[in-house]
CSV table of C-alpha atoms in Angstrom, one decimal:
chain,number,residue,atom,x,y,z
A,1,UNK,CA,167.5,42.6,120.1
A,2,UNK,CA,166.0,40.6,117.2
A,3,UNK,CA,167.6,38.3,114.9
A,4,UNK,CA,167.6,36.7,112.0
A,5,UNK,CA,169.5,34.0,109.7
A,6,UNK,CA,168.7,32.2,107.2
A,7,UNK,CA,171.3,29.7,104.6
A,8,UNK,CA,171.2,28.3,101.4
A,9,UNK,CA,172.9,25.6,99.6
A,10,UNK,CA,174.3,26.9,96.3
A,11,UNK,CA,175.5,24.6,93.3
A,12,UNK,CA,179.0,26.2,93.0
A,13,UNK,CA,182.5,26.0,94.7
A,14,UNK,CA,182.7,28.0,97.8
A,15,UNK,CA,185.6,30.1,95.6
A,16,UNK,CA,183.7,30.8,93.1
A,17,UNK,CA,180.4,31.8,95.3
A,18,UNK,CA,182.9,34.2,97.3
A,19,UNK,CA,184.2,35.7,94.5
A,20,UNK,CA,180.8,36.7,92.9
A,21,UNK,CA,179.5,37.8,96.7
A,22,UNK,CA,182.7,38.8,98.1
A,23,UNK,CA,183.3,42.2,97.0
A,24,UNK,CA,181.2,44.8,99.2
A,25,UNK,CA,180.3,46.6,95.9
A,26,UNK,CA,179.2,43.2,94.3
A,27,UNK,CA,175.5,43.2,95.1
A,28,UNK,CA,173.8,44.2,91.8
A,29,UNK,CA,176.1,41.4,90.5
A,30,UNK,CA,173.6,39.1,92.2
A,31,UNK,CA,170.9,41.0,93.9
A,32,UNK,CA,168.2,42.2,91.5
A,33,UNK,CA,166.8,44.7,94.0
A,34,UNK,CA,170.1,46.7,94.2
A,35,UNK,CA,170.0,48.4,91.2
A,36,UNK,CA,173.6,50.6,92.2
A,37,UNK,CA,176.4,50.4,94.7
A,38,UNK,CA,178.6,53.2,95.4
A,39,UNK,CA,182.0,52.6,97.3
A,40,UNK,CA,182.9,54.9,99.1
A,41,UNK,CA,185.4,56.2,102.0
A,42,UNK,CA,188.6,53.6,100.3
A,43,UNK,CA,185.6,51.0,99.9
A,44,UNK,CA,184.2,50.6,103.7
A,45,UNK,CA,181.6,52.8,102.9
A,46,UNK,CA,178.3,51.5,100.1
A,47,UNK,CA,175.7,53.7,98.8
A,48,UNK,CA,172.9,50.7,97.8
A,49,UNK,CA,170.3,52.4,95.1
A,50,UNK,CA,167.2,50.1,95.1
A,51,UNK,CA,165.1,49.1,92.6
A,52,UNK,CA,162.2,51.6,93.6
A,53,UNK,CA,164.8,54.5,93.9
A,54,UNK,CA,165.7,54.0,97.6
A,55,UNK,CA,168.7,54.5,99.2
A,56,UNK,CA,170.7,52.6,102.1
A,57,UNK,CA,174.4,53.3,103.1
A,58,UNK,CA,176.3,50.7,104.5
A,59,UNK,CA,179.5,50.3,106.4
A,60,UNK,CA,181.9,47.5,106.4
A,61,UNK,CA,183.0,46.3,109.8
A,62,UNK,CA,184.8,43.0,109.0
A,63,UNK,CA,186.1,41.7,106.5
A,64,UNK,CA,188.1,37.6,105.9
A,65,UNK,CA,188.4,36.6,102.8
A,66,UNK,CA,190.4,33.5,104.0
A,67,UNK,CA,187.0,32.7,105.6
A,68,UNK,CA,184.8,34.3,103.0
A,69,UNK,CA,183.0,36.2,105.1
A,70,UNK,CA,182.5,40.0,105.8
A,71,UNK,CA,179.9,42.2,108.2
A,72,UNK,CA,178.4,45.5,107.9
A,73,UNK,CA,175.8,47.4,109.4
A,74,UNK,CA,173.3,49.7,108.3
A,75,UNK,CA,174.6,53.9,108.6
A,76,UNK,CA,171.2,55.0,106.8
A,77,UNK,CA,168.2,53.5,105.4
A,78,UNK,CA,164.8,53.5,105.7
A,79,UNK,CA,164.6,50.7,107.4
A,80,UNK,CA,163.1,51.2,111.2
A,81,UNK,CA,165.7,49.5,112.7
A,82,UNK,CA,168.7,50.8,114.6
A,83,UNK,CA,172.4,48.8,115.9
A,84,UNK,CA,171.7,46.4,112.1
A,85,UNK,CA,174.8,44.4,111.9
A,86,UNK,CA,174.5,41.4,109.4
A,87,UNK,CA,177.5,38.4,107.8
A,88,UNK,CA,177.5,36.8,105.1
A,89,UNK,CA,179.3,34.0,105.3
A,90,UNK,CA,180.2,30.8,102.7
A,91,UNK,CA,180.9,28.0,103.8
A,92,UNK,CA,182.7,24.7,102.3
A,93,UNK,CA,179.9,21.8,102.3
A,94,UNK,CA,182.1,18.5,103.3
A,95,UNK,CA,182.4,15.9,100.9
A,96,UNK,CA,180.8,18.3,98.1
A,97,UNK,CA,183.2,20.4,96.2
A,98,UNK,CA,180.7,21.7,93.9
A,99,UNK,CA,178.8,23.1,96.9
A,100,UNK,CA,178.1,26.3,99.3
A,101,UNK,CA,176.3,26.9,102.0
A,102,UNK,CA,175.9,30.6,101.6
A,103,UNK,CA,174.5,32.4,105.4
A,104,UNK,CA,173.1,35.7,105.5
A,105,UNK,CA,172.4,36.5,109.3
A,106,UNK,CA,171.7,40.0,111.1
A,107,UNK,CA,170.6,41.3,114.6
A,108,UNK,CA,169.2,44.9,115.5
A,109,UNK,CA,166.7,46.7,117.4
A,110,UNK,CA,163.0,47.4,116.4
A,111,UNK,CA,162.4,51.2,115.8
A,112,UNK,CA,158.8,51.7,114.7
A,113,UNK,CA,157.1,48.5,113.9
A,114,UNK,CA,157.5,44.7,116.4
A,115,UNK,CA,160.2,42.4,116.4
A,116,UNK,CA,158.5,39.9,114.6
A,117,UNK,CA,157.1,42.2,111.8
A,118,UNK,CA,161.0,43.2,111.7
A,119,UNK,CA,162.1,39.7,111.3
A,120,UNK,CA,159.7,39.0,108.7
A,121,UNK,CA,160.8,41.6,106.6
A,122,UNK,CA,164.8,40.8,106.7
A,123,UNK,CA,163.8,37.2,106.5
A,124,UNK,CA,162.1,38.4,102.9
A,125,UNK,CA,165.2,39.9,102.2
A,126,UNK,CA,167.7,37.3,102.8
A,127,UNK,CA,165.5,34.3,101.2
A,128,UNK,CA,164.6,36.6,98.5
A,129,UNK,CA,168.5,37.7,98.2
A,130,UNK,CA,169.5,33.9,98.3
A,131,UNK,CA,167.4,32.8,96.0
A,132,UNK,CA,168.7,35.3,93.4
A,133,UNK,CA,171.9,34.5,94.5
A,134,UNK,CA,171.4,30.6,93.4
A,135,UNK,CA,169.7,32.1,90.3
A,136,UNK,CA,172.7,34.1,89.5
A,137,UNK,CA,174.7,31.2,89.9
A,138,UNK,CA,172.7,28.8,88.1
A,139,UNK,CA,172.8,30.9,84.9
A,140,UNK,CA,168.6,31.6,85.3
């Protein structure tokens, strides 16, 4: 199984970070790439339109919001990976208020392609994601 995490600091209370991210219909709120997201199935289901027209359905598996954190895994994509389950976690930063540590982390098993070409690729997305996250937050 391969796996992947990556974290960024954010300049923004942990609150405030987990209300934009929170909701698992918020990603076009902060993720350029997702152009749409359908909820679905009483909201445990999300229909993800990219921003070339594809299309990945996701299912919620957890969800704390007293931890800000929730997981999903991947129902459909065209991804060539099977068993994805990813978090996204924020965290509190001690002794900085105005602070997050945001984690995106996932695990799964290679279908066509290697491990590391796999991990390469979610690694793109979850530095890529972050980085539009902190954008998002910092008003660019």
């Amino acid at each position: 199984m391969a796996s992947i995490s990556l974290s960024r600091t954010v300049s923004a209370a942990p609150d405030v970070v987990w209300n934009l991210i929170g909701g698992f219909g918020s990603l076009p709120d902060w993720l350029p790439f997702i152009t749409a997201s359908t909820l679905e199935r009483g909201g445990r289901v999300r229909r993800l339109t990219t921003a070339d027209g594809g299309v990945v359905t996701e299912e919620l598996t957890s969800f704390d919001a007293a931890r800000r954190s929730y997981s999903y895994t991947i129902v459909d994509s065209p991804f060539p990976v099977s068993a994805y389950d990813s978090t996204i976690r924020v965290h509190s930063i001690p002794s900085r208020p105005d602070e997050a540590e945001v984690q995106w982390s996932g695990r799964f098993f290679p279908g066509t392609g290697t491990e590391a070409e796999l991990e390469t690729l979610f690694a793109g997305i979850y530095r890529d994601g972050l980085e539009a996250l902190s954008g998002t937050i910092d008003g660019r």
